[in-house]
Amino acid sequence: MARPHHHAYVWLGPGDVLVRPGDAHRRPGHPEFRSAQVMPLECADWLLKPASRIEATFYEARVGAEWYAGRIAQYRCVFVGSYAVGPSYDETVRALSAGEDRVGGWWVTGGRFLSLNLISCGPHRVRLEYACPLS
C-alpha cells in the first residue's frame, strides 16, 4: 500500500459547462471522461484522470494546506460575489491529516468557475478501489 498522500488538481473554465444538461463526459463511464478537460462530478474521480492532470503531490498536511491557501490567494482577485473565501489553514491541515479531501469551488470573473482540489490517495477513504494515478 502506498504512503497516504494528497494529489492537487485545479480546473478553471467556463461555468456554463457545469450547469448545462449533458454532463455524461464528467462521469467515469463515459468514453471521453479521461480526456475531458472539465472537472469530474465526484471529487474522488480526479484519481481516474491521467496523472498529467496532477498539479502537485503532498505527503505532509501542512505543505498541502500551504499550497491550497496559496492558490486561493493567487485567484482571490478574480473571485466574484461576497462570500467566505474558504476554510482556514488550520482546518485544512486537520482535514488533510485525517485523510479527507479538501475541495473548493468559486465563481470567478468572466462567468468562469475555479475548482481547487486536494484528493486523498493511498488509498482514498471512500473509493478504496481507486489506484493511485502515479502507480
XYZ file of N, CA, C and O in Angstrom:
540
model
N 0.849 -1.183 0.000
C 0.000 0.000 0.000
C 0.891 1.241 0.000
O 1.888 1.314 0.702
N 0.504 2.226 -0.786
C 1.259 3.476 -0.875
C 1.102 4.291 0.404
O 0.100 4.191 1.111
N 2.101 5.082 0.688
C 2.036 6.003 1.826
C 0.934 7.020 1.547
O 0.839 7.570 0.444
N 0.059 7.292 2.518
C -1.026 8.250 2.297
C -0.495 9.614 1.850
O 0.526 10.089 2.351
N -1.184 10.192 0.893
C -0.799 11.483 0.348
C -2.015 12.135 -0.297
O -3.094 11.543 -0.335
N -1.845 13.343 -0.790
C -2.909 14.068 -1.485
C -2.374 14.568 -2.825
O -1.246 15.062 -2.893
N -3.199 14.424 -3.856
C -2.877 14.976 -5.167
C -3.662 16.272 -5.331
O -4.838 16.346 -4.965
N -3.004 17.272 -5.898
C -3.624 18.570 -6.133
C -4.083 18.666 -7.585
O -3.345 18.288 -8.506
N -5.303 19.162 -7.752
C -5.878 19.370 -9.082
C -6.513 20.754 -9.121
O -7.118 21.189 -8.146
N -6.396 21.392 -10.269
C -7.009 22.704 -10.475
C -7.766 22.659 -11.792
O -7.267 22.134 -12.800
N -8.974 23.184 -11.768
C -9.708 23.383 -13.020
C -10.270 24.793 -12.996
O -10.895 25.216 -12.021
N -10.023 25.522 -14.069
C -10.577 26.850 -14.269
C -11.137 26.865 -15.673
O -10.404 26.665 -16.639
N -12.448 27.058 -15.774
C -13.053 27.012 -17.092
C -14.408 27.669 -17.113
O -14.888 28.192 -16.093
N -15.042 27.624 -18.273
C -16.350 28.258 -18.419
C -17.401 27.596 -17.536
O -17.581 26.379 -17.586
N -18.056 28.387 -16.718
C -19.041 27.867 -15.778
C -20.241 27.228 -16.427
O -20.857 26.329 -15.851
N -20.566 27.645 -17.656
C -21.745 27.064 -18.305
C -21.577 25.573 -18.563
O -22.542 24.837 -18.648
N -20.361 25.090 -18.636
C -20.098 23.658 -18.820
C -20.606 22.872 -17.609
O -21.005 21.721 -17.736
N -20.610 23.510 -16.448
C -21.004 22.828 -15.219
C -22.504 22.829 -14.984
O -23.012 21.958 -14.278
N -23.219 23.778 -15.540
C -24.638 23.925 -15.215
C -25.572 23.536 -16.353
O -26.775 23.514 -16.178
N -25.044 23.193 -17.488
C -25.914 22.805 -18.596
C -26.225 21.309 -18.535
O -25.456 20.536 -17.955
N -27.319 20.900 -19.160
C -27.621 19.463 -19.224
C -26.554 18.733 -20.045
O -25.886 19.327 -20.877
N -26.416 17.481 -19.811
C -25.472 16.695 -20.593
C -24.103 16.629 -19.952
O -23.116 17.012 -20.564
N -24.026 16.154 -18.727
C -22.750 16.107 -18.025
C -22.122 14.713 -18.058
O -21.241 14.408 -17.263
N -22.537 13.873 -18.983
C -22.044 12.495 -19.012
C -20.525 12.423 -19.140
O -19.899 11.528 -18.577
N -19.911 13.367 -19.845
C -18.465 13.349 -20.021
C -17.718 13.628 -18.709
O -16.513 13.448 -18.635
N -18.442 14.009 -17.661
C -17.843 14.246 -16.347
C -17.955 13.013 -15.445
O -17.589 13.049 -14.290
N -18.459 11.904 -16.018
C -18.630 10.653 -15.271
C -17.657 9.598 -15.810
O -17.461 9.494 -17.016
N -17.060 8.790 -14.921
C -16.044 7.821 -15.344
C -16.467 6.840 -16.431
O -15.625 6.394 -17.205
N -17.737 6.475 -16.530
C -18.162 5.509 -17.532
C -18.201 6.048 -18.954
O -18.296 5.282 -19.908
N -18.087 7.338 -19.134
C -18.176 7.953 -20.460
C -16.836 7.820 -21.190
O -15.783 7.989 -20.594
N -16.881 7.524 -22.502
C -15.632 7.335 -23.248
C -14.721 8.571 -23.273
O -13.512 8.438 -23.428
N -15.287 9.757 -23.102
C -14.477 10.982 -23.129
C -14.023 11.423 -21.738
O -13.343 12.444 -21.603
N -14.369 10.655 -20.702
C -14.078 11.093 -19.345
C -12.599 11.410 -19.128
O -12.246 12.468 -18.621
N -11.716 10.486 -19.477
C -10.287 10.696 -19.192
C -9.710 11.886 -19.933
O -8.835 12.570 -19.421
N -10.217 12.189 -21.117
C -9.670 13.309 -21.892
C -10.423 14.620 -21.672
O -9.924 15.681 -22.043
N -11.602 14.555 -21.071
C -12.381 15.783 -20.835
C -11.604 16.712 -19.909
O -11.124 16.288 -18.860
N -11.479 17.965 -20.292
C -10.715 18.927 -19.502
C -11.495 19.471 -18.317
O -10.935 20.093 -17.437
N -12.795 19.241 -18.268
C -13.633 19.727 -17.174
C -13.468 18.837 -15.935
O -13.091 17.673 -16.049
N -13.738 19.412 -14.770
C -13.624 18.641 -13.521
C -14.685 17.542 -13.479
O -15.775 17.694 -14.040
N -14.391 16.421 -12.827
C -15.375 15.338 -12.715
C -16.498 15.714 -11.744
O -16.344 16.613 -10.914
N -17.606 14.998 -11.829
C -18.728 15.247 -10.924
C -18.397 14.862 -9.493
O -18.738 15.566 -8.559
N -17.750 13.739 -9.305
C -17.366 13.291 -7.962
C -15.886 13.591 -7.768
O -15.046 13.235 -8.608
N -15.558 14.219 -6.676
C -14.178 14.662 -6.433
C -13.166 13.528 -6.506
O -12.092 13.688 -7.091
N -13.478 12.382 -5.941
C -12.534 11.259 -5.952
C -12.208 10.805 -7.373
O -11.146 10.220 -7.612
N -13.094 11.099 -8.319
C -12.865 10.680 -9.699
C -11.685 11.386 -10.359
O -11.234 10.973 -11.424
N -11.161 12.435 -9.722
C -9.915 13.028 -10.221
C -8.836 11.948 -10.308
O -7.969 11.978 -11.192
N -8.872 10.980 -9.401
C -7.853 9.933 -9.372
C -7.910 9.029 -10.604
O -6.958 8.293 -10.874
N -9.009 9.092 -11.350
C -9.159 8.290 -12.565
C -8.695 9.040 -13.808
O -8.647 8.468 -14.898
N -8.377 10.305 -13.649
C -7.865 11.117 -14.762
C -6.381 10.786 -14.972
O -5.723 10.232 -14.079
N -5.831 11.134 -16.129
C -4.401 10.882 -16.349
C -3.530 11.584 -15.299
O -3.865 12.682 -14.835
N -2.419 10.969 -14.948
C -1.510 11.537 -13.949
C -1.012 12.914 -14.360
O -0.654 13.726 -13.500
N -1.015 13.216 -15.634
C -0.558 14.535 -16.103
C -1.438 15.671 -15.592
O -1.018 16.832 -15.608
N -2.640 15.371 -15.122
C -3.533 16.399 -14.569
C -3.162 16.787 -13.138
O -3.656 17.777 -12.615
N -2.294 16.027 -12.488
C -1.888 16.316 -11.116
C -0.973 17.540 -11.118
O 0.042 17.565 -11.816
N -1.350 18.537 -10.337
C -0.545 19.756 -10.213
C 0.614 19.559 -9.244
O 1.675 20.145 -9.419
N 0.381 18.804 -8.185
C 1.392 18.555 -7.157
C 0.921 17.390 -6.308
O -0.263 17.029 -6.332
N 1.852 16.808 -5.542
C 1.533 15.727 -4.614
C 2.147 16.084 -3.261
O 3.289 16.543 -3.195
N 1.352 15.882 -2.200
C 1.788 16.265 -0.859
C 1.658 15.092 0.101
O 0.606 14.477 0.201
N 2.743 14.821 0.822
C 2.756 13.789 1.844
C 2.578 14.377 3.235
O 2.291 13.650 4.176
N 2.752 15.679 3.363
C 2.615 16.374 4.642
C 1.423 17.318 4.580
O 1.320 18.136 3.652
N 0.534 17.213 5.559
C -0.699 18.008 5.572
C -0.414 19.510 5.530
O -1.080 20.252 4.806
N 0.570 19.964 6.274
C 0.864 21.408 6.321
C 1.322 21.933 4.962
O 0.956 23.028 4.564
N 2.085 21.143 4.253
C 2.567 21.571 2.938
C 1.390 21.624 1.951
O 1.272 22.566 1.156
N 0.502 20.642 2.008
C -0.692 20.666 1.164
C -1.588 21.851 1.494
O -2.119 22.514 0.597
N -1.732 22.137 2.792
C -2.558 23.279 3.209
C -1.951 24.591 2.735
O -2.672 25.526 2.349
N -0.627 24.683 2.734
C 0.038 25.887 2.216
C -0.236 26.052 0.729
O -0.492 27.164 0.247
N -0.172 24.954 -0.024
C -0.484 25.017 -1.456
C -1.911 25.508 -1.659
O -2.157 26.392 -2.475
N -2.848 24.932 -0.910
C -4.269 25.277 -1.054
C -4.493 26.759 -0.739
O -5.118 27.482 -1.517
N -3.955 27.210 0.379
C -4.099 28.624 0.757
C -3.431 29.529 -0.272
O -3.959 30.604 -0.609
N -2.306 29.100 -0.809
C -1.605 29.884 -1.830
C -2.402 30.022 -3.105
O -2.415 31.093 -3.726
N -3.099 28.955 -3.505
C -3.916 29.026 -4.724
C -5.124 29.935 -4.499
O -5.495 30.699 -5.379
N -5.734 29.855 -3.317
C -6.847 30.754 -3.021
C -6.359 32.199 -3.103
O -7.003 33.049 -3.726
N -5.215 32.486 -2.517
C -4.661 33.844 -2.555
C -4.348 34.266 -3.992
O -4.595 35.414 -4.385
N -3.836 33.345 -4.779
C -3.489 33.628 -6.178
C -4.711 34.054 -6.989
O -4.634 34.962 -7.803
N -5.838 33.399 -6.763
C -7.037 33.654 -7.552
C -8.015 34.628 -6.899
O -8.992 35.032 -7.526
N -7.779 35.018 -5.663
C -8.715 35.864 -4.917
C -9.118 37.120 -5.703
O -10.256 37.561 -5.635
N -8.222 37.681 -6.462
C -8.504 38.924 -7.193
C -9.561 38.741 -8.288
O -10.119 39.734 -8.766
N -9.871 37.514 -8.680
C -10.884 37.301 -9.715
C -12.173 36.690 -9.171
O -13.098 36.418 -9.932
N -12.251 36.465 -7.833
C -13.488 35.955 -7.242
C -14.599 36.983 -7.430
O -14.357 38.185 -7.390
N -15.825 36.497 -7.602
C -16.982 37.387 -7.684
C -17.917 37.088 -6.521
O -17.950 35.972 -6.004
N -18.663 38.091 -6.104
C -19.599 37.920 -5.007
C -18.930 38.179 -3.673
O -17.711 38.327 -3.578
N -19.748 38.231 -2.664
C -19.217 38.461 -1.315
C -19.586 37.257 -0.452
O -20.680 37.162 0.073
N -18.656 36.341 -0.346
C -18.867 35.134 0.448
C -17.528 34.718 1.034
O -16.477 35.197 0.636
N -17.574 33.813 1.978
C -16.343 33.340 2.607
C -15.443 32.704 1.560
O -15.909 31.979 0.682
N -14.176 32.977 1.636
C -13.216 32.509 0.645
C -12.959 31.014 0.747
O -12.796 30.337 -0.242
N -12.922 30.493 1.930
C -12.647 29.073 2.070
C -12.306 28.738 3.501
O -12.340 29.597 4.382
N -11.951 27.485 3.733
C -11.639 27.056 5.099
C -10.330 27.686 5.573
O -9.481 28.065 4.770
N -10.172 27.737 6.871
C -8.929 28.264 7.428
C -7.791 27.289 7.152
O -8.008 26.097 6.893
N -6.597 27.796 7.253
C -5.401 26.970 7.099
C -5.422 25.822 8.111
O -5.192 24.663 7.753
N -5.734 26.130 9.368
C -5.749 25.090 10.404
C -6.795 24.019 10.124
O -6.553 22.829 10.344
N -7.956 24.413 9.622
C -8.996 23.441 9.278
C -8.544 22.565 8.116
O -8.811 21.363 8.083
N -7.848 23.145 7.162
C -7.335 22.361 6.035
C -6.286 21.360 6.524
O -6.297 20.195 6.114
N -5.402 21.778 7.404
C -4.408 20.863 7.970
C -5.108 19.714 8.695
O -4.751 18.541 8.521
N -6.126 20.026 9.490
C -6.865 18.992 10.211
C -7.495 18.000 9.241
O -7.398 16.780 9.413
N -8.148 18.514 8.190
C -8.816 17.641 7.218
C -7.809 16.749 6.491
O -8.028 15.536 6.356
N -6.725 17.322 6.046
C -5.730 16.533 5.319
C -5.079 15.506 6.239
O -4.833 14.367 5.830
N -4.822 15.881 7.477
C -4.232 14.939 8.446
C -5.149 13.756 8.704
O -4.684 12.652 8.985
N -6.457 13.968 8.583
C -7.443 12.907 8.786
C -7.684 12.098 7.512
O -8.527 11.200 7.492
N -6.975 12.423 6.435
C -7.139 11.699 5.183
C -8.327 12.142 4.367
O -8.747 11.465 3.429
N -8.896 13.295 4.700
C -10.039 13.833 3.959
C -9.570 14.602 2.728
O -8.425 15.054 2.666
N -10.477 14.761 1.784
C -10.228 15.630 0.642
C -10.451 17.071 1.086
O -11.210 17.333 2.024
N -9.828 18.000 0.402
C -10.129 19.427 0.584
C -10.483 19.935 -0.808
O -9.670 19.898 -1.715
N -11.738 20.332 -0.962
C -12.264 20.734 -2.253
C -12.946 22.081 -2.108
O -13.692 22.306 -1.160
N -12.694 22.964 -3.039
C -13.362 24.264 -3.045
C -13.683 24.672 -4.468
O -12.980 24.306 -5.408
N -14.755 25.431 -4.594
C -15.140 25.926 -5.908
C -15.684 27.336 -5.792
O -16.427 27.632 -4.850
N -15.290 28.188 -6.710
C -15.687 29.589 -6.685
C -15.991 30.078 -8.089
O -15.302 29.752 -9.048
N -17.019 30.894 -8.185
C -17.281 31.613 -9.424
C -16.287 32.753 -9.507
O -16.019 33.428 -8.504
N -15.719 32.932 -10.668
C -14.751 33.998 -10.883
C -15.181 34.826 -12.088
O -16.147 34.491 -12.781
N -14.481 35.894 -12.333
C -14.855 36.816 -13.410
C -14.981 36.100 -14.750
O -14.388 35.049 -14.970
N -15.776 36.695 -15.607
C -15.955 36.152 -16.950
C -16.841 34.930 -17.014
O -16.782 34.177 -17.984
N -17.664 34.697 -15.975
C -18.552 33.541 -15.980
C -17.809 32.223 -15.850
O -18.325 31.169 -16.210
N -16.610 32.282 -15.309
C -15.804 31.072 -15.155
C -15.969 30.494 -13.751
O -16.445 31.160 -12.849
N -15.528 29.249 -13.609
C -15.567 28.565 -12.329
C -14.178 28.028 -12.031
O -13.510 27.470 -12.903
N -13.752 28.197 -10.782
C -12.464 27.711 -10.323
C -12.693 26.573 -9.338
O -13.441 26.724 -8.373
N -12.044 25.454 -9.574
C -12.120 24.298 -8.682
C -10.716 23.960 -8.208
O -9.821 23.706 -9.021
N -10.517 24.014 -6.878
C -9.240 23.642 -6.264
C -9.468 22.379 -5.451
O -10.413 22.307 -4.658
N -8.613 21.394 -5.632
C -8.838 20.084 -5.032
C -7.562 19.471 -4.498
O -6.543 19.445 -5.192
N -7.625 18.964 -3.290
C -6.591 18.100 -2.729
C -7.288 16.772 -2.443
O -8.130 16.677 -1.549
N -6.967 15.770 -3.241
C -7.677 14.497 -3.189
C -6.807 13.441 -2.511
O -5.670 13.196 -2.922
N -7.371 12.831 -1.486
C -6.675 11.810 -0.707
C -6.369 10.590 -1.577
O -7.180 10.171 -2.396
N -5.195 10.029 -1.357
C -4.784 8.878 -2.150
C -3.904 7.985 -1.285
O -3.194 8.461 -0.412
N -3.973 6.713 -1.560
C -3.103 5.758 -0.884
C -3.695 5.133 0.372
O -3.007 5.072 1.361
N -4.912 4.672 0.353
C -5.983 4.795 -0.647
C -6.913 5.969 -0.337
O -6.791 6.587 0.713
N -7.845 6.217 -1.253
C -8.882 7.216 -0.990
C -9.807 6.626 0.065
O -10.141 5.445 0.018
N -10.229 7.428 1.006
C -11.002 6.892 2.143
C -12.405 6.433 1.779
O -13.000 5.640 2.494
N -12.965 6.899 0.674
C -14.295 6.480 0.243
C -14.198 5.516 -0.933
O -14.894 4.518 -0.991
N -13.320 5.810 -1.868
C -13.150 4.986 -3.068
C -11.887 4.130 -2.923
O -10.877 4.366 -3.573
N -11.970 3.151 -2.050
C -10.819 2.293 -1.763
C -10.310 1.559 -3.006
O -9.136 1.194 -3.066
N -11.174 1.356 -3.965
C -10.792 0.605 -5.168
C -9.996 1.449 -6.154
O -9.432 0.905 -7.115
N -9.910 2.740 -5.964
C -9.187 3.611 -6.890
C -7.686 3.507 -6.623
O -7.226 3.760 -5.515
N -6.933 3.162 -7.651
C -5.487 3.095 -7.550
C -4.893 4.493 -7.675
O -5.494 5.395 -8.269
N -3.719 4.665 -7.134
C -3.015 5.936 -7.269
C -2.664 6.146 -8.748
O -2.142 5.233 -9.394
N -2.955 7.329 -9.301
C -2.631 7.567 -10.706
C -1.130 7.554 -11.005
O -0.741 7.454 -12.156
N -0.307 7.642 -9.984
C 1.135 7.640 -10.201
C 1.742 6.246 -10.092
O 2.942 6.075 -10.288
N 0.903 5.231 -9.772
C 1.466 3.876 -9.622
C 1.391 3.087 -10.904
O 0.799 3.406 -11.840
